[in-house]
PDB file of C-alpha atoms in Angstrom:
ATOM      1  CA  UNK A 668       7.464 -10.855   0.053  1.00 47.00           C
ATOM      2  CA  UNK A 669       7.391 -12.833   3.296  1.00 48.00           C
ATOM      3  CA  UNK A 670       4.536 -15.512   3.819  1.00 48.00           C
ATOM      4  CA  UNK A 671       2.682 -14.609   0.351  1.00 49.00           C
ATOM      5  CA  UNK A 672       3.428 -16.288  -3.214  1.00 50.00           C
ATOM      6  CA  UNK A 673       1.595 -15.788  -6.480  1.00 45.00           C
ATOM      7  CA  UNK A 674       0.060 -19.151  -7.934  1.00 45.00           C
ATOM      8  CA  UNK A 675      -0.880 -19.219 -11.363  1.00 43.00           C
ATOM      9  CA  UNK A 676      -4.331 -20.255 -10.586  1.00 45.00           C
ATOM     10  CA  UNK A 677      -4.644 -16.503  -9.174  1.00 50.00           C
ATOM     11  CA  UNK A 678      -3.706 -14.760 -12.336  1.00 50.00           C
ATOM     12  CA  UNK A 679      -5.222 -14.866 -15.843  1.00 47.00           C
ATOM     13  CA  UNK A 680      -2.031 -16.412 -17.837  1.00 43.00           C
ATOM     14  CA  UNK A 681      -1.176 -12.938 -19.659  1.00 56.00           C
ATOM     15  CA  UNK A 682      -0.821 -11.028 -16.689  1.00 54.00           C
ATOM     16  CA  UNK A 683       2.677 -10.229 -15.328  1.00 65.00           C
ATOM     17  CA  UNK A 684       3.726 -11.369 -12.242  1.00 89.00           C
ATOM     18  CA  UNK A 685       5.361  -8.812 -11.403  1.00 93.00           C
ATOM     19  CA  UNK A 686       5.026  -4.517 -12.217  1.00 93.00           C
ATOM     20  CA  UNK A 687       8.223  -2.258 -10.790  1.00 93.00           C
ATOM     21  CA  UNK A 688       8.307  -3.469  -7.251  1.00 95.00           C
ATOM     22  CA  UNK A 689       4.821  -5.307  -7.070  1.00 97.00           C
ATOM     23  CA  UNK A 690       3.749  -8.468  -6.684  1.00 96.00           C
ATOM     24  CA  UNK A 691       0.616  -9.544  -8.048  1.00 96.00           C
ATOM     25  CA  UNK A 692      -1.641 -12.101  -5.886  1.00 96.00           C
ATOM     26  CA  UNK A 693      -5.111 -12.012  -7.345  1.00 94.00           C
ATOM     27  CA  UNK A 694      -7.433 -10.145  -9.371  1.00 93.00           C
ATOM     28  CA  UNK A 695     -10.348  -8.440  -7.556  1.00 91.00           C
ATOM     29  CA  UNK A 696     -11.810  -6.503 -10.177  1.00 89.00           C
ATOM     30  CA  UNK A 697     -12.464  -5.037 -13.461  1.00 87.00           C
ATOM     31  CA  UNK A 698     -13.774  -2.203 -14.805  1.00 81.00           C
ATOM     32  CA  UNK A 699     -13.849   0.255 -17.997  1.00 79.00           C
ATOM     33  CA  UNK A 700     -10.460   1.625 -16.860  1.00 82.00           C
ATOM     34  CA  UNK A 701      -8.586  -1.533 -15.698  1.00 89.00           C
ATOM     35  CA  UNK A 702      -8.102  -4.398 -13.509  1.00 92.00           C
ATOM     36  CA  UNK A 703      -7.266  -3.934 -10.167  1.00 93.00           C
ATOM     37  CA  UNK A 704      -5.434  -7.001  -8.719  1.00 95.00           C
ATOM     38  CA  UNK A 705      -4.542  -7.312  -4.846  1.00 96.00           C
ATOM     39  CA  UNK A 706      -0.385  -7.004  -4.622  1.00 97.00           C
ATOM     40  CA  UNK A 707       2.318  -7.037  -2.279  1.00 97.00           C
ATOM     41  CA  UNK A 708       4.195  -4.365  -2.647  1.00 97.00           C
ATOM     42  CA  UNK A 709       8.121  -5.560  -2.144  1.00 95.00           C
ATOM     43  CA  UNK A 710      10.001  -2.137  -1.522  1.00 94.00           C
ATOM     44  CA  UNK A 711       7.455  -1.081   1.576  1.00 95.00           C
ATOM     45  CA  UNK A 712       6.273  -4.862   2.885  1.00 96.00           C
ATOM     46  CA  UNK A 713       2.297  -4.053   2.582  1.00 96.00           C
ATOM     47  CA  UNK A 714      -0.440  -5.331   0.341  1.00 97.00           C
ATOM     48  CA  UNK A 715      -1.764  -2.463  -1.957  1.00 97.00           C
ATOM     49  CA  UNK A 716      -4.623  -2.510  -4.617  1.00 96.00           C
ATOM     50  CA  UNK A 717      -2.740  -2.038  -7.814  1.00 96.00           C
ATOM     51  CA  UNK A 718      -5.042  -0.429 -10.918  1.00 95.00           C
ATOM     52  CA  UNK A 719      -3.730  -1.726 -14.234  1.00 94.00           C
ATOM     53  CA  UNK A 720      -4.809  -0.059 -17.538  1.00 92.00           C
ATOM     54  CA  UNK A 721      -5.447  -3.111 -20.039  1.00 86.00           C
ATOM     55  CA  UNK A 722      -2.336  -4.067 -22.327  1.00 77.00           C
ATOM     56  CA  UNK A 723      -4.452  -3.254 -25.177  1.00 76.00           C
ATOM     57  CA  UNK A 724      -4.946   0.088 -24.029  1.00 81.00           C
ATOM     58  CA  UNK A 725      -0.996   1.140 -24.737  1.00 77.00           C
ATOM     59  CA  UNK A 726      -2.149   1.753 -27.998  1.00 81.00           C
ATOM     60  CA  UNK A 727      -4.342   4.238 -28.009  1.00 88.00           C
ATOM     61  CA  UNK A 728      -3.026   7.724 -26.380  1.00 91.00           C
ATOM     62  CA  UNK A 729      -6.375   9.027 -25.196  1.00 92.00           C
ATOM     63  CA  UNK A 730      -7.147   6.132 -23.305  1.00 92.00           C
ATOM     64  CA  UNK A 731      -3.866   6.113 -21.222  1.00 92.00           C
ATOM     65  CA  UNK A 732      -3.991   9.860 -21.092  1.00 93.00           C
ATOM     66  CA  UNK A 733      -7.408   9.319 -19.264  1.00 93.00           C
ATOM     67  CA  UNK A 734      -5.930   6.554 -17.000  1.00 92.00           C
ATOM     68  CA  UNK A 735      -2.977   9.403 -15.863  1.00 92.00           C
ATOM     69  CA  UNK A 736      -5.562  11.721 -15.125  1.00 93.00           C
ATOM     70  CA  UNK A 737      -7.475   9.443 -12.794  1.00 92.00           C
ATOM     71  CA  UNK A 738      -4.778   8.375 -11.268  1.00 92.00           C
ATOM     72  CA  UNK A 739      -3.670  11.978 -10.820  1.00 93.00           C
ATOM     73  CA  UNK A 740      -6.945  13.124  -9.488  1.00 93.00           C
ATOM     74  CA  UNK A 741      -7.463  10.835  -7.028  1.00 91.00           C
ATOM     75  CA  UNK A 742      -4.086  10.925  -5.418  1.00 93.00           C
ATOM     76  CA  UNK A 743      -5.733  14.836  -5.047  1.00 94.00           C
ATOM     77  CA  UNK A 744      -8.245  13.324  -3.180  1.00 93.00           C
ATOM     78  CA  UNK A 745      -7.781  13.353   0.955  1.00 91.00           C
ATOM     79  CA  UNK A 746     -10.877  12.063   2.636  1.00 90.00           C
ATOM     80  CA  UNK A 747     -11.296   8.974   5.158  1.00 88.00           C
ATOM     81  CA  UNK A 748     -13.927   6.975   2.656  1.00 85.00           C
ATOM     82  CA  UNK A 749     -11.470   7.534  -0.505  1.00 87.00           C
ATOM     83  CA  UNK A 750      -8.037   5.267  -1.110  1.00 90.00           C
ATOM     84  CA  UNK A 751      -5.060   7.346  -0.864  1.00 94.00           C
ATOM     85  CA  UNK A 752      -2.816   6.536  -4.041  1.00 95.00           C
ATOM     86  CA  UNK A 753       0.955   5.537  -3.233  1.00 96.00           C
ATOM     87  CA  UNK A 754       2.484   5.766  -6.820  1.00 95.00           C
ATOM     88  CA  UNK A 755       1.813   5.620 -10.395  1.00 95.00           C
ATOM     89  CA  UNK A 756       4.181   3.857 -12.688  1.00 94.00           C
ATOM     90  CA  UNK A 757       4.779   1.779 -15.757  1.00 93.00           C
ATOM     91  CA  UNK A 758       6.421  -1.393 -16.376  1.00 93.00           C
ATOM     92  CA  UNK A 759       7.548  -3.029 -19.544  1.00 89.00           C
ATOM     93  CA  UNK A 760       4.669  -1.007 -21.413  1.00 89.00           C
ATOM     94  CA  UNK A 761       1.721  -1.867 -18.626  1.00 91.00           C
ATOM     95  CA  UNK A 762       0.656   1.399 -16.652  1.00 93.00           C
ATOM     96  CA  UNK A 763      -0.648   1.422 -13.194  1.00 95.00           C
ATOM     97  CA  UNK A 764      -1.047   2.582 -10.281  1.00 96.00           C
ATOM     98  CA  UNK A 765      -0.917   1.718  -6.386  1.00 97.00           C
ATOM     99  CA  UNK A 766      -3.732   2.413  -3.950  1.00 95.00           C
ATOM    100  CA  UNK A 767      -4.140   1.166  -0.418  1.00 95.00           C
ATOM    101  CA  UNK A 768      -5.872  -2.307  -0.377  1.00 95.00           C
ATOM    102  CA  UNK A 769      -9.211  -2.541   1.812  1.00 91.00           C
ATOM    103  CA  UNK A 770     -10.563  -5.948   2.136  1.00 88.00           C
ATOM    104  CA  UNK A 771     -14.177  -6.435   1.948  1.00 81.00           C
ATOM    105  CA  UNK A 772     -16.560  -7.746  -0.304  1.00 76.00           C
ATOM    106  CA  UNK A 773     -16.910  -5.870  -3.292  1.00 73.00           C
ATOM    107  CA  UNK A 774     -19.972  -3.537  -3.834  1.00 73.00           C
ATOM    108  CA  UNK A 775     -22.360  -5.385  -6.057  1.00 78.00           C
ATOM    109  CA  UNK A 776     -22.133  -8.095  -3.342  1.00 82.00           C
ATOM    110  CA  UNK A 777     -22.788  -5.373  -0.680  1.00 81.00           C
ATOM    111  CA  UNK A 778     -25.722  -4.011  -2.517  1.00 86.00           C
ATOM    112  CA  UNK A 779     -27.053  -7.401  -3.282  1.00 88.00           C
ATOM    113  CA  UNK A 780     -27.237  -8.154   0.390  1.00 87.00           C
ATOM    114  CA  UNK A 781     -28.871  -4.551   1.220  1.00 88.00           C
ATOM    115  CA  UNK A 782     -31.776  -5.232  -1.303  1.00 88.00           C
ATOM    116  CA  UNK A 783     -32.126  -8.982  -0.260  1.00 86.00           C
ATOM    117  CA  UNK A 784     -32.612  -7.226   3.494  1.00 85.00           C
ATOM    118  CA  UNK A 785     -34.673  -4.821   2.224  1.00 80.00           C
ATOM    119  CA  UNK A 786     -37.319  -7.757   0.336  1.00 76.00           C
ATOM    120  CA  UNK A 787     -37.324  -9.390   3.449  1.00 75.00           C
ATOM    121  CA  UNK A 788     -38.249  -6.270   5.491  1.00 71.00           C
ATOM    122  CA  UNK A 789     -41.213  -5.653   2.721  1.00 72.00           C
ATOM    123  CA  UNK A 790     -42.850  -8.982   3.033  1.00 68.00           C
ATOM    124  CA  UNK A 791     -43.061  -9.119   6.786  1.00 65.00           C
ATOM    125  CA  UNK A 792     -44.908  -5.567   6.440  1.00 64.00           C
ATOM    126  CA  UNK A 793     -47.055  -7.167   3.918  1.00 62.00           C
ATOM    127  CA  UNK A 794     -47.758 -10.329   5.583  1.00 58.00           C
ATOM    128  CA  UNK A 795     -48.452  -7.700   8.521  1.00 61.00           C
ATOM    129  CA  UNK A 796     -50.421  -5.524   6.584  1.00 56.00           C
ATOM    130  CA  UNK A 797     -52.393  -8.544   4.999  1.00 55.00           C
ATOM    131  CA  UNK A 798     -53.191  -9.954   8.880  1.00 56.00           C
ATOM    132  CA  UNK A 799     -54.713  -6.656   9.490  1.00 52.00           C
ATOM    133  CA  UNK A 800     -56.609  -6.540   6.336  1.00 49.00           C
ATOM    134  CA  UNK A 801     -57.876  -9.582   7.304  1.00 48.00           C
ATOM    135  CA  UNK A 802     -59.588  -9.289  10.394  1.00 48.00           C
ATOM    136  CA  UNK A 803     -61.963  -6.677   8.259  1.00 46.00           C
ATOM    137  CA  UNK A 804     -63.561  -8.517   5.244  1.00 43.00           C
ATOM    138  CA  UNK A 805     -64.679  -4.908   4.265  1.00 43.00           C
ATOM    139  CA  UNK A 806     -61.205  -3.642   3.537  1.00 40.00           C
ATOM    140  CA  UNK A 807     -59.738  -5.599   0.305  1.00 42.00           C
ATOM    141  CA  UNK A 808     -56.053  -7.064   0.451  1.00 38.00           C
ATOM    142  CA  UNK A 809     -53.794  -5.435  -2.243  1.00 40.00           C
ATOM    143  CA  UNK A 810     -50.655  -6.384  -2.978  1.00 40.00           C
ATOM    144  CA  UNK A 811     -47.714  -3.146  -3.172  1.00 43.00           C
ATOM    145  CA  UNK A 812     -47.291  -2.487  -7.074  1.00 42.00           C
ATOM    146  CA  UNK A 813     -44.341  -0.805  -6.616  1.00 41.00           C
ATOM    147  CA  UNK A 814     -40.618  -2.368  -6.720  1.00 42.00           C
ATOM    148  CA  UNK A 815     -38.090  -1.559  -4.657  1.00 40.00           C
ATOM    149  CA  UNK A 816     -35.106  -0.954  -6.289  1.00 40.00           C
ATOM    150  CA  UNK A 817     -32.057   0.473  -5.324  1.00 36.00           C
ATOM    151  CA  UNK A 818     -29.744   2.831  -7.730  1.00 37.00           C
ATOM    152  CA  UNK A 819     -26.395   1.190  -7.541  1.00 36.00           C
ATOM    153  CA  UNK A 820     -24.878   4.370  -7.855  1.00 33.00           C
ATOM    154  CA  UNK A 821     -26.737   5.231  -4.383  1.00 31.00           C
ATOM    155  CA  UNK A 822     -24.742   2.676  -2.080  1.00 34.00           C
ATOM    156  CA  UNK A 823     -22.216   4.322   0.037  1.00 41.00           C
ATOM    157  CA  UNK A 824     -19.454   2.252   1.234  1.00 41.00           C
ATOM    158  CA  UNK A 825     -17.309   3.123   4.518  1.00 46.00           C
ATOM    159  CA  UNK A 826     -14.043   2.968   2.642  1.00 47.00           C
ATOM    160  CA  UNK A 827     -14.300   2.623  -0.983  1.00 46.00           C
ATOM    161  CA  UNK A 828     -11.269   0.205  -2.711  1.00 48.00           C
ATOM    162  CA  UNK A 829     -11.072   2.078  -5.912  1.00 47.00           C
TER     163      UNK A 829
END
């Protein structure tokens, strides 16, 4: 497409550079059902986030049967903080599908930043609460045994990339 090329720094060297009519750029994630790289798609002129099941994977039926139903069910899907999905395809033996492309960093770095916020918020009430503590010499300073921890299944996103 216009104004964006594929290097071959961007790509791992067994990736196509190409599947049907997209254009792969960059990976920007991996999971236990695939990589999703950012790609142009050439046919419509927009970037998409294209989900590719693992080479590997062609092998084994259940695991690309899985793959078709996620695909299917979240093209199901209509809500404004889910990816629509565009199209589902296969290429030269390499399934995938097409989902609209959000930038943004991806989660783990957004809940890495919430809990590093959330530190800093509990020392200044500590340092607070250890201020107070310390204008009475009755009234022992203890420090919070409990860790704040986040489930990272509990971080909600306003639009979710796949």
């Amino acid at each position: 497409g216009a104004g964006s090329k594929t290097t071959a720094t961007d790509l791992p060297y067994q990736a196509p550079r190409q599947l049907g009519a997209y254009a792969l750029i960059r990976e920007i994630g991996r999971g236990g059902q695939g990589i999703v790289y950012e790609a142009q798609d050439e046919t419509l002129h927009r970037r998409v986030a294209l989900k590719v099941l693992p080479f590997a994977a062609v092998l084994d039926r259940k695991l690309i049967d899985r793959f078709n139903n996620e695909a299917q069910a979240a093209a199901r899907l209509h809500h404004p903080n889910i990816v629509p999905v565009y199209a589902v395809g296969v290429d030269r033996g390499v399934h995938y599908y097409a989902m609209q492309y959000v930038e943004g960093a991806p989660l783990s770095v957004a809940i890495e930043q919430l809990r590093s916020t959330q530190q800093t918020a509990e020392t200044g009430k500590r340092t607070q609460a250890y201020g107070a503590r310390a204008k009475d010499s009755t009234i022992p300073f203890e420090t919070p045994s409990k860790k704040s921890t986040l489930p990272r299944n509990a971080f909600i996103l306003p639009r979710c990339v796949f």
